mmCIF file of C-alpha atoms in Angstrom:
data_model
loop_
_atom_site.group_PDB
_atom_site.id
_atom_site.type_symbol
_atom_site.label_atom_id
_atom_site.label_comp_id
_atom_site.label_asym_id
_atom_site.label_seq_id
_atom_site.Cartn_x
_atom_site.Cartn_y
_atom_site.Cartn_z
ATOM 1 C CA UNK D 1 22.453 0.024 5.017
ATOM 2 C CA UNK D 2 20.941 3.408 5.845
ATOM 3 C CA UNK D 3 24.042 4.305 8.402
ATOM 4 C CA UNK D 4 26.222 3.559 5.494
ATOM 5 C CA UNK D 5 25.379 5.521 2.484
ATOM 6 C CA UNK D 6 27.024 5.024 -0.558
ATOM 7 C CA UNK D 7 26.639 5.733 -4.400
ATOM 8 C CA UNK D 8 23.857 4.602 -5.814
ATOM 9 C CA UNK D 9 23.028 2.843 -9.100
ATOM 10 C CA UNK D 10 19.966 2.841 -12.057
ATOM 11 C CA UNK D 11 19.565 0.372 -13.636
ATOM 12 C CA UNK D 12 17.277 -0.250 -17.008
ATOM 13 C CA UNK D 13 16.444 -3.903 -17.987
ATOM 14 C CA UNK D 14 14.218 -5.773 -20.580
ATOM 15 C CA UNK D 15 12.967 -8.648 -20.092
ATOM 16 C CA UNK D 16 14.004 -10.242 -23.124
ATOM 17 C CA UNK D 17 17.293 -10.043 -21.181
ATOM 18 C CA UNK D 18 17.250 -10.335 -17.964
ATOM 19 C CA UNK D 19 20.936 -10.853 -17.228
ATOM 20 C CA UNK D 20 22.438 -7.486 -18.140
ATOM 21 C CA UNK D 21 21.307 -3.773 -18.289
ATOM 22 C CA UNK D 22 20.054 -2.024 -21.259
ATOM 23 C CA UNK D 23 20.914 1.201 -19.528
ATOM 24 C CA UNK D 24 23.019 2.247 -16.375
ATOM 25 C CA UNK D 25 23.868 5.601 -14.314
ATOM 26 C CA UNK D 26 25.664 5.236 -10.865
ATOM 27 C CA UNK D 27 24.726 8.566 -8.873
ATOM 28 C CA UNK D 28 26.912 9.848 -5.616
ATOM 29 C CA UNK D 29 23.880 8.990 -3.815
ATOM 30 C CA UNK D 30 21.384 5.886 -3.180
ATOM 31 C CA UNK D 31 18.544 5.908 -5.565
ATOM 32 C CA UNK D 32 15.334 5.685 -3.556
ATOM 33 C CA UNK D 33 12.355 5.829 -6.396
ATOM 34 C CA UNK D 34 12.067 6.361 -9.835
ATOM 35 C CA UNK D 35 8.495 6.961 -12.491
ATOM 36 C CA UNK D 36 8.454 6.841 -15.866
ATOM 37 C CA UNK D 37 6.817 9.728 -17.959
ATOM 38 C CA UNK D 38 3.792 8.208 -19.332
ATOM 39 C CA UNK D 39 3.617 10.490 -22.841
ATOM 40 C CA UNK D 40 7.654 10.573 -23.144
ATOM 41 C CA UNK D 41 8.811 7.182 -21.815
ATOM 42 C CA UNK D 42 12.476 8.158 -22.176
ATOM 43 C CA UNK D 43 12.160 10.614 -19.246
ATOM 44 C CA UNK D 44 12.766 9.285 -16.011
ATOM 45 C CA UNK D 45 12.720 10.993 -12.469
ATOM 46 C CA UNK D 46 14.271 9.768 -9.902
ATOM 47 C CA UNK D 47 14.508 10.407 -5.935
ATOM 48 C CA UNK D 48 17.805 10.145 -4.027
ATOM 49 C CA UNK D 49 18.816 9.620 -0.515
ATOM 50 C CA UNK D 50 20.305 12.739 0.230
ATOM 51 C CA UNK D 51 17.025 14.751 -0.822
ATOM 52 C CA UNK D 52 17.506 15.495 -4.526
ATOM 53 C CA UNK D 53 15.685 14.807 -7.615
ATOM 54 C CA UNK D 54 16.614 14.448 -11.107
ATOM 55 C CA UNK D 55 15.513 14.223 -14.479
ATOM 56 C CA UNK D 56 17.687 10.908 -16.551
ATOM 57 C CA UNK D 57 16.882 11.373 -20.533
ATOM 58 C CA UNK D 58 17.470 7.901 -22.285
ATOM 59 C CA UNK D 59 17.789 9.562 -25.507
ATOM 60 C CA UNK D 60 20.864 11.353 -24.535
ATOM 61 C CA UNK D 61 24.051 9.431 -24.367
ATOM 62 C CA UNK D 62 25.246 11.340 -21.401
ATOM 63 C CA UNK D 63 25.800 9.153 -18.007
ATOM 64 C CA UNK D 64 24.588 12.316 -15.692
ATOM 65 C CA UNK D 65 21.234 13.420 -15.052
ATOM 66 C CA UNK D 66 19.738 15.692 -17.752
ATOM 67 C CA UNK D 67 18.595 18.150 -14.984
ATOM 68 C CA UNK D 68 18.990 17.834 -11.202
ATOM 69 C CA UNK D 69 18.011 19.741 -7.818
ATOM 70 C CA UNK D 70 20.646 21.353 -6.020
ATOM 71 C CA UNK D 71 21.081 23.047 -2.633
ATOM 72 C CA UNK D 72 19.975 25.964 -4.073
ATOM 73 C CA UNK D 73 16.772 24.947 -5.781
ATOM 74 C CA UNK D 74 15.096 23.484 -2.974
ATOM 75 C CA UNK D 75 16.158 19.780 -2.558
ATOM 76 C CA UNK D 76 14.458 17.975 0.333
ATOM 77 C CA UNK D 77 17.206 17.390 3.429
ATOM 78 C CA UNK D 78 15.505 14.165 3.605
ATOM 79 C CA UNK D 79 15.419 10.710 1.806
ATOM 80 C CA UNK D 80 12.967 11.090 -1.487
ATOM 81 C CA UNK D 81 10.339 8.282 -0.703
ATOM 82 C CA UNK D 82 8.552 8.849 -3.997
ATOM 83 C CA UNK D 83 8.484 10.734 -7.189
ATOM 84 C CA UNK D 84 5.439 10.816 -9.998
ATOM 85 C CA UNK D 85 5.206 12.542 -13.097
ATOM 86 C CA UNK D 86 1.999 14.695 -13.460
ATOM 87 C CA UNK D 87 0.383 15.780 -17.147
ATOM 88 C CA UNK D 88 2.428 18.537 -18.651
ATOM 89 C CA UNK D 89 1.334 22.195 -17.208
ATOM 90 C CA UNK D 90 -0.376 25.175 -19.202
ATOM 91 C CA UNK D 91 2.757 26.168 -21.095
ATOM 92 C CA UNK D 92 3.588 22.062 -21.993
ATOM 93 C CA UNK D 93 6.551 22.237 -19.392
ATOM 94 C CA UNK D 94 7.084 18.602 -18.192
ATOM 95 C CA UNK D 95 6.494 18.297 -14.466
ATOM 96 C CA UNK D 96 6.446 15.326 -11.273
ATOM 97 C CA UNK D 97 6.488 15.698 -7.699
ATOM 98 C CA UNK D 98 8.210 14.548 -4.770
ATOM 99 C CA UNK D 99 7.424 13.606 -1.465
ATOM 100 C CA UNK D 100 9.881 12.986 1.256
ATOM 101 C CA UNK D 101 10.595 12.408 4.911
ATOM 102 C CA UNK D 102 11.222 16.554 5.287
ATOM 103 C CA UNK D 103 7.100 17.111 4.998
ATOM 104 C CA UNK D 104 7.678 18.622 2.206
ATOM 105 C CA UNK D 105 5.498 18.176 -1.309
ATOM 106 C CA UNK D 106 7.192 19.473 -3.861
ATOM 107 C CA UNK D 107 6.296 20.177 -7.624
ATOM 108 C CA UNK D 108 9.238 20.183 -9.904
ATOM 109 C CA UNK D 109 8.459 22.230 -13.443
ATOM 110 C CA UNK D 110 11.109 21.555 -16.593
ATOM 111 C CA UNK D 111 11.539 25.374 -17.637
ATOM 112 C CA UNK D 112 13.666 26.381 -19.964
ATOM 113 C CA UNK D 113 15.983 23.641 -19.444
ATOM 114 C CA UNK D 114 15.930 24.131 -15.500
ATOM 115 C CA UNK D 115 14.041 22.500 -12.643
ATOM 116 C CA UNK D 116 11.852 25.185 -11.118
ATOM 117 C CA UNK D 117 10.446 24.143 -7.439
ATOM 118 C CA UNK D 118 7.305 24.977 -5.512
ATOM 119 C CA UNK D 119 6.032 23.565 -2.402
ATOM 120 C CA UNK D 120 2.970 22.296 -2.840
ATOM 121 C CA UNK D 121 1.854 21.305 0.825
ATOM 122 C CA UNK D 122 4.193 20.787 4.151
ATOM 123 C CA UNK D 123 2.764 17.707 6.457
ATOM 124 C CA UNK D 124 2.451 19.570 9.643
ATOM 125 C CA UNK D 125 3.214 16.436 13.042
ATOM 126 C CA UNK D 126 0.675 16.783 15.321
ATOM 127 C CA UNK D 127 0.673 19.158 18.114
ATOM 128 C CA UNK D 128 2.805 21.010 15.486
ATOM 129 C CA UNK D 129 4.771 23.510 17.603
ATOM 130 C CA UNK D 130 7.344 22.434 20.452
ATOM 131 C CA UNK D 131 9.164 24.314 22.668
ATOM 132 C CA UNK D 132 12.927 24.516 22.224
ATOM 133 C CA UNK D 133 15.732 25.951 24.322
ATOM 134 C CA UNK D 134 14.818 29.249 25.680
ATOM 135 C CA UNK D 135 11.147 29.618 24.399
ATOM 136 C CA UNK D 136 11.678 29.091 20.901
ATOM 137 C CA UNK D 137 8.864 27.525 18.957
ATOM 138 C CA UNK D 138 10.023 24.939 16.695
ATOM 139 C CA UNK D 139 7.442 23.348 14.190
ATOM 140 C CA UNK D 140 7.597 19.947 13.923
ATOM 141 C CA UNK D 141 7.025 18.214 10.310
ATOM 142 C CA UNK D 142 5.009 15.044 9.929
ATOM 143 C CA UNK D 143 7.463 12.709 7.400
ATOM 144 C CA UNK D 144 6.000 11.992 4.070
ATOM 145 C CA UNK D 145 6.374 7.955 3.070
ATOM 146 C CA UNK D 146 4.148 8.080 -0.304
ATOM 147 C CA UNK D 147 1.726 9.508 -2.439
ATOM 148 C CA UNK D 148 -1.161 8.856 -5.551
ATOM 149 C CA UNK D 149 -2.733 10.927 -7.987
ATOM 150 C CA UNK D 150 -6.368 10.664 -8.635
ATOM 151 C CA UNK D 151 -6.683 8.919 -12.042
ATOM 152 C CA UNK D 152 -9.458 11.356 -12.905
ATOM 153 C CA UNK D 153 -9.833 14.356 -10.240
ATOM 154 C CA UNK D 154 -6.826 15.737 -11.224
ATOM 155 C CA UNK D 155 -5.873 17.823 -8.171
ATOM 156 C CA UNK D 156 -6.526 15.104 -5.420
ATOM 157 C CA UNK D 157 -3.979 13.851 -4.126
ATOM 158 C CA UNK D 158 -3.257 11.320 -1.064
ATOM 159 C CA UNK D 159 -0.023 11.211 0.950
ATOM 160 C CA UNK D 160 1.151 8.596 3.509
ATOM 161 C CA UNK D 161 2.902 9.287 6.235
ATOM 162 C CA UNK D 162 5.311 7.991 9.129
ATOM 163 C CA UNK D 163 3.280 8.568 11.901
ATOM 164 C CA UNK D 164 0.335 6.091 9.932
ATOM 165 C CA UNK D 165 -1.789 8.950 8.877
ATOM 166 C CA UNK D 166 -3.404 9.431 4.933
ATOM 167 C CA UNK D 167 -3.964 12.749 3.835
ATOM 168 C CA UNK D 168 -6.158 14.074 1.550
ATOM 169 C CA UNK D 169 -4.824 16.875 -0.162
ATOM 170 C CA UNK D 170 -5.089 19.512 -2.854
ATOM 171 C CA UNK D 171 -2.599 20.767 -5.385
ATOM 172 C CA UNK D 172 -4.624 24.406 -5.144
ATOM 173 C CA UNK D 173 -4.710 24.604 -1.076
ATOM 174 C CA UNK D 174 -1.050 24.114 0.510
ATOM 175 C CA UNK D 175 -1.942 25.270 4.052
ATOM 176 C CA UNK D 176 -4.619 22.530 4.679
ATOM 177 C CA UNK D 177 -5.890 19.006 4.218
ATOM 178 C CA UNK D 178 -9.168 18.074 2.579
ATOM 179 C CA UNK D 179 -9.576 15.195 5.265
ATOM 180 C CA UNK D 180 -7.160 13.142 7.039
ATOM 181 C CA UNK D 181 -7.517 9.042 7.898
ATOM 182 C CA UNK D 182 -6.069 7.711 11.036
ATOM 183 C CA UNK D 183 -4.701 4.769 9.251
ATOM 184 C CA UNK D 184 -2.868 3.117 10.790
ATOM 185 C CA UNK D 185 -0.736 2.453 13.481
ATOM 186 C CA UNK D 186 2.687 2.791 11.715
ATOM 187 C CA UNK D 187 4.191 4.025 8.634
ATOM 188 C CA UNK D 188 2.194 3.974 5.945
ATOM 189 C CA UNK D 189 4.617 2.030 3.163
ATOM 190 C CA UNK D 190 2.237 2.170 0.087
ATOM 191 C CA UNK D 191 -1.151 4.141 -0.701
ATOM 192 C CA UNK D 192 -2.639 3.938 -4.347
ATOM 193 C CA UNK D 193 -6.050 4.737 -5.762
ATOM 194 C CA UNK D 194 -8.265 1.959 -7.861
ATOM 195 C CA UNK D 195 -7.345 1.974 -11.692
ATOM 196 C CA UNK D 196 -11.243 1.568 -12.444
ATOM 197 C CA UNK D 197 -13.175 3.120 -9.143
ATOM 198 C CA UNK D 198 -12.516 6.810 -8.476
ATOM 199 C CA UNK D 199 -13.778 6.285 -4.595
ATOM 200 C CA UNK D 200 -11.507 3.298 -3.650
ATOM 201 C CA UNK D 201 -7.711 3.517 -2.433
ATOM 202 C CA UNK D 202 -5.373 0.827 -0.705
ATOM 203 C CA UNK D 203 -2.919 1.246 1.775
ATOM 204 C CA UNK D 204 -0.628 -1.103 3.252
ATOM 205 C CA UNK D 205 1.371 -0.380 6.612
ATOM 206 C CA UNK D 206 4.218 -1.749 8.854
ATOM 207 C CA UNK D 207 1.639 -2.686 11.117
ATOM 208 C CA UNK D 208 0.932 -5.604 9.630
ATOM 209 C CA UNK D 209 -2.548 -4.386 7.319
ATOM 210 C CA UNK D 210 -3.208 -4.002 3.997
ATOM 211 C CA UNK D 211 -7.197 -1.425 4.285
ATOM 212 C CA UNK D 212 -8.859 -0.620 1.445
ATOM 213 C CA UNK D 213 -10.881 2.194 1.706
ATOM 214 C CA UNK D 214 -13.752 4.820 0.053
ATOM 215 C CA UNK D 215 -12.585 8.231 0.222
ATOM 216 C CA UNK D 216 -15.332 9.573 1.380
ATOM 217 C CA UNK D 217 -15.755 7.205 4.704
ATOM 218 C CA UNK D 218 -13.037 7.500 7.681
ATOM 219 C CA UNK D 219 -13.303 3.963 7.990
ATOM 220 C CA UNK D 220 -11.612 1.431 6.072
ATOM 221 C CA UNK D 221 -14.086 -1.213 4.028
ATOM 222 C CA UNK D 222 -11.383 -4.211 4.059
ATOM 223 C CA UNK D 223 -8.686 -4.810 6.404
ATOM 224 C CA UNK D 224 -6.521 -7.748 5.833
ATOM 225 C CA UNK D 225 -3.452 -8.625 8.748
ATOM 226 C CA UNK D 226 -0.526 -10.765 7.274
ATOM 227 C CA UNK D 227 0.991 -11.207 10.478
ATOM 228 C CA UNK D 228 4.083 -9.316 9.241
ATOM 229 C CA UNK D 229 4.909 -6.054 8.270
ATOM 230 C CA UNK D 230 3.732 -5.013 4.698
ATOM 231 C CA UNK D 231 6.508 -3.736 2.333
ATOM 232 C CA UNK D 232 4.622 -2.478 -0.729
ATOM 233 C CA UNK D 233 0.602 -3.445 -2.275
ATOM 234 C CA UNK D 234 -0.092 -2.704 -6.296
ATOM 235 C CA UNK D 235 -4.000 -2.282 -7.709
ATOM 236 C CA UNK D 236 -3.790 -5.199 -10.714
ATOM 237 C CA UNK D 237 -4.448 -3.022 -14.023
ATOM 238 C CA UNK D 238 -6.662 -5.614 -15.457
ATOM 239 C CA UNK D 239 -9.308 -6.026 -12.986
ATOM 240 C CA UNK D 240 -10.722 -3.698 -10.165
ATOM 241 C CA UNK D 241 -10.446 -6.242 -7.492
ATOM 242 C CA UNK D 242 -7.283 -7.535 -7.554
ATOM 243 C CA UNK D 243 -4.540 -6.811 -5.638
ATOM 244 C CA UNK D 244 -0.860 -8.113 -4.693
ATOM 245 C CA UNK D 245 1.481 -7.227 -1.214
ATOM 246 C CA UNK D 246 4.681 -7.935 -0.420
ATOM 247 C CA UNK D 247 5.881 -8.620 2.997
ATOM 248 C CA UNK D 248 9.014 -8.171 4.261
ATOM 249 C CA UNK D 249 9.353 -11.983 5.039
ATOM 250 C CA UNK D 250 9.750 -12.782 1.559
ATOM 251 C CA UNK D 251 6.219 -13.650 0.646
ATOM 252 C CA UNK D 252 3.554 -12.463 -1.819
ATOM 253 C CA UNK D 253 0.077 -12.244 -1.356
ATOM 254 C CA UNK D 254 -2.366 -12.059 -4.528
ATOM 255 C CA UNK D 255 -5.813 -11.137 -3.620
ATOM 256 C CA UNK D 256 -9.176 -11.218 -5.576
ATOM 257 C CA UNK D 257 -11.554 -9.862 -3.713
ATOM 258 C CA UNK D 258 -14.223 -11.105 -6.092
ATOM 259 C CA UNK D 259 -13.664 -14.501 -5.569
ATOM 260 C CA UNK D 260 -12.425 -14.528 -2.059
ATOM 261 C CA UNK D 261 -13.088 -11.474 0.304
ATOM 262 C CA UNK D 262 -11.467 -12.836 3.501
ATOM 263 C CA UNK D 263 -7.810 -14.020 2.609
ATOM 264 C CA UNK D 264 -5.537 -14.433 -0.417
ATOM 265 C CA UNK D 265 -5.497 -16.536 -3.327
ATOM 266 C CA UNK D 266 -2.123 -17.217 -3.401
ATOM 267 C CA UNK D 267 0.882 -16.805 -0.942
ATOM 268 C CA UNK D 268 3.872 -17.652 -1.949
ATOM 269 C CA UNK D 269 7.553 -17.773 -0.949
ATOM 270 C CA UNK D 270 9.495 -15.797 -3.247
ATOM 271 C CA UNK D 271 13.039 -14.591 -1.594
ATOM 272 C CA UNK D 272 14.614 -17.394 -0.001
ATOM 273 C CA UNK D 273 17.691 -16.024 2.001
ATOM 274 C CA UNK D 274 17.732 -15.574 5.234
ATOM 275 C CA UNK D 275 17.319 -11.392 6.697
ATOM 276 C CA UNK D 276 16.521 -10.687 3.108
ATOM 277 C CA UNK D 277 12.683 -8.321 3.238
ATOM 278 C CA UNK D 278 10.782 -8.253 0.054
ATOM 279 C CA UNK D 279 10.056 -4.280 0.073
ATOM 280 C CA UNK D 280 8.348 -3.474 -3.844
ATOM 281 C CA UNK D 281 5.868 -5.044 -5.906
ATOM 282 C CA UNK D 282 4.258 -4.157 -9.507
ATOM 283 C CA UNK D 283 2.317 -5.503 -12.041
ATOM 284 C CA UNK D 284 3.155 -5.089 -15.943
ATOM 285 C CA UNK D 285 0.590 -2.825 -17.149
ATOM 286 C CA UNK D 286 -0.277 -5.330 -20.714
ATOM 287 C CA UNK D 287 0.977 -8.892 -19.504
ATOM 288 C CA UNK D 288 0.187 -11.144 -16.584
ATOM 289 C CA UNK D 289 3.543 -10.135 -15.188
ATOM 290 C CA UNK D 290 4.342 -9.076 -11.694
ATOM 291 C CA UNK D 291 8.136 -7.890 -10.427
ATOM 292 C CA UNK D 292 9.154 -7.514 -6.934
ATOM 293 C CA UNK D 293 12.168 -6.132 -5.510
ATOM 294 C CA UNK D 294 14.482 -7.058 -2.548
ATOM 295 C CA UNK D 295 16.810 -5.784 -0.160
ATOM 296 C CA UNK D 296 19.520 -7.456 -1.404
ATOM 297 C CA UNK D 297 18.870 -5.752 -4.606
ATOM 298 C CA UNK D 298 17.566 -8.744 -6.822
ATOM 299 C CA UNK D 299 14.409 -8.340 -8.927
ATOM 300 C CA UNK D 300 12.270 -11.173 -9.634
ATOM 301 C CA UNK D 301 9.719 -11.262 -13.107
ATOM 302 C CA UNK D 302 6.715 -14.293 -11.896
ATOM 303 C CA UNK D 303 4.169 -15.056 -14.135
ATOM 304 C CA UNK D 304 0.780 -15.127 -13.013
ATOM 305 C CA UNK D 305 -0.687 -18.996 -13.286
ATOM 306 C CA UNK D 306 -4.579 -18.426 -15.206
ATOM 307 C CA UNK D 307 -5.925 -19.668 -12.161
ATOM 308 C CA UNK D 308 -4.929 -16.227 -10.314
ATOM 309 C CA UNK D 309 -6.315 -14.332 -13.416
ATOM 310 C CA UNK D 310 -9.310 -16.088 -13.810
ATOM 311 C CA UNK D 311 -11.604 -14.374 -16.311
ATOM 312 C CA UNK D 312 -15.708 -14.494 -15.822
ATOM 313 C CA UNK D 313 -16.851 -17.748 -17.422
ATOM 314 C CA UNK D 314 -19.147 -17.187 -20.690
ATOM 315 C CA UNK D 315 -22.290 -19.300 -20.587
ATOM 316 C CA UNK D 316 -23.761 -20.072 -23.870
ATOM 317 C CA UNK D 317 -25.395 -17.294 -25.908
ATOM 318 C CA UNK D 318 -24.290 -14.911 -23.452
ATOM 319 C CA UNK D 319 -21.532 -12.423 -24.252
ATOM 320 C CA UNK D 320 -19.127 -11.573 -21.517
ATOM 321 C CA UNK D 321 -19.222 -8.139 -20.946
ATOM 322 C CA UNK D 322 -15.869 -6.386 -20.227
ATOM 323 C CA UNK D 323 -14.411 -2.717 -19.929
ATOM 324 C CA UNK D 324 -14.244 -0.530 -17.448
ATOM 325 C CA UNK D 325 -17.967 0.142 -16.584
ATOM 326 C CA UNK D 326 -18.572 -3.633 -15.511
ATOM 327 C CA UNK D 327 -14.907 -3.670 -13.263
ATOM 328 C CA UNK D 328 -16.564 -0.785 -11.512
ATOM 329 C CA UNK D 329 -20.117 -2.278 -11.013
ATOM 330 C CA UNK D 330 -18.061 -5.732 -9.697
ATOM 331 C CA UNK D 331 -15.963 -3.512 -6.478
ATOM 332 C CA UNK D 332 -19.350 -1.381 -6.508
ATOM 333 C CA UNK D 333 -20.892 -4.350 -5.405
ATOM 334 C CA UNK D 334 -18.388 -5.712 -2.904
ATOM 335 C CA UNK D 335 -18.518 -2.066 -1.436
ATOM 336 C CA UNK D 336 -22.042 -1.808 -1.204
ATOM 337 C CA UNK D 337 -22.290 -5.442 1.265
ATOM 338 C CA UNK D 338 -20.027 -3.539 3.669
ATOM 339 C CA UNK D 339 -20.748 -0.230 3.527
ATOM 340 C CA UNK D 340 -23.291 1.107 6.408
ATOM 341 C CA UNK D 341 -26.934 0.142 5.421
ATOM 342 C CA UNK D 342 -27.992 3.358 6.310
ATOM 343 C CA UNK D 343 -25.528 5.504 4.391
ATOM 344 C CA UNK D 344 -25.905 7.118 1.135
ATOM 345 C CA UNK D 345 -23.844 6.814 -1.867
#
């Protein structure tokens, strides 16, 4: 209940058991997003309600944060909608960012056992000045919901916002935007780029849509409306045109866009109780796996049945070719029937 905040609570399972916690922390504040460190998996940020970040290191036996924000060094004054780590800096000092309701993207460095700070952009609202009592001009800051990486451009990054815009940003310009896509008419609950194309990104919205889109068009290529809003979309990591949503009615959507452009494969009911919203969805990164989270703070592990992971069919004497390259050439294609005849790649 966002009137009522209370302390929050991390929790670290495996799925060979399900029933208890490998790990837990309980923090004075709700826990709002979490990444693991890709390179050092025992590092975990995490983003709290009451604007600060911190760093939890499994190694250590400690229950508190190995390194936290603070008044002081910059913590948002808003909710922390998202944190990701990014690949170490010059001088091999960890470092993630953070994006929050405040406008504010902001870089967090490990130095010398601190947590340095730097502002990488501030989401400006549109029209961004307004008057306030006796002349004053007070800028107004568009609220940041989410944010990707590019896998391979590595300072592109998108942000989502409240008011249903995408940005496309830059870590090395923090005044301006690259380009920015009137999304949608909402906020923006989830933006992610392709694993396997570098042009394609999703985007799912309270509005109701899941778009996929090129980067470098303002338009979006798919649009798909599931008549409710959309809590949360994940890219599948084994093929380029898959893709799962939750929404917020308890149901989840697996699409392959490959075998069916218009609607989903699959929709199925997966929270049952009454008032409780599916809000997060991910797939395992190795197995057929895909977890989703609730309101009511239950997690559920579902297998994916073969038929929703169907693999190309191998006629005789012909060998299947798989790997990046051909997961590409398969969205390429899809792209290419709805892209503008005219246009050029």
């Amino acid at each position: 209940d966002f009137m009522k905040q209370g302390h929050g609570m991390l929790l670290l399972y495996t799925l060979k058991n399900p029933s208890f916690p490998e790990y837990s922390f309980s923090s004075e504040s709700g826990v709002m997003c979490l990444d693991f460190h890709s390179d050092h998996p025992y590092l975990l940020a995490v983003g709290f309600y009451d604007g600060n970040v911190a760093i939890y290191n499994l190694k250590k036996a400690s229950s508190q944060p190995s390194y936290k924000s603070s008044a002081k060094s910059g913590k948002h004054t808003e909710p922390v909608w998202q944190v990701k780590w990014q690949k170490d800096d010059m001088d091999n000092n960890s470092n993630f960012f953070s994006v929050s309701s405040d406008g504010r993207i902001v870089s967090w460095t490990l130095v010398k056992n601190e947590l340095v700070h730097l502002d990488v952009i501030k989401l400006s609202a549109d029209g961004t000045t307004m008057q306030g009592p006796e002349g004053l001009q007070l800028q107004m800051f568009g609220s940041g919901t989410s944010f990707d990486f590019h896998k391979k451009i590595d300072y592109l990054f998108l942000v989502g916002t409240e008011e249903g815009k995408i940005y496309k940003c830059s870590k090395s310009y923090s005044s301006q935007f690259l380009d920015v896509f009137e999304a949608h008419h909402m906020a923006v609950d989830s933006v992610s780029w392709n694993p396997f194309h570098l042009k394609v990104f999703i985007s799912c919205s309270s509005d109701w849509t899941v778009k996929i889109w090129d980067h470098t068009i303002k338009t979006p290529m798919f649009v798909y409306d599931l008549s409710t809003a959309v809590g949360d979309v994940a890219w599948s990591p084994y093929s380029s045109t898959v893709f799962a949503a939750v929404t917020i009615d308890g149901q989840v959507h697996v699409f392959d866009l490959n075998i069916n452009k218009l609607e989903p494969l699959c929709t199925q009911l997966v929270v049952t109780r009454k008032k409780n919203k599916t809000t997060h969805i991910q797939f395992n990164p190795v197995y057929p796996i895909i977890i989703i989270g609730d309101e009511q703070g239950l997690i559920v592990c579902l297998k994916l049945s073969p038929n929703l992971r169907k693999m190309p069919k191998e006629k005789k004497g012909q060998e299947v070719k798989k790997g990046p390259e051909v997961e590409i050439a398969k969205l390429e294609k899809l792209l290419s029937l709805v892209r503008e005849p005219g246009s050029k790649e």
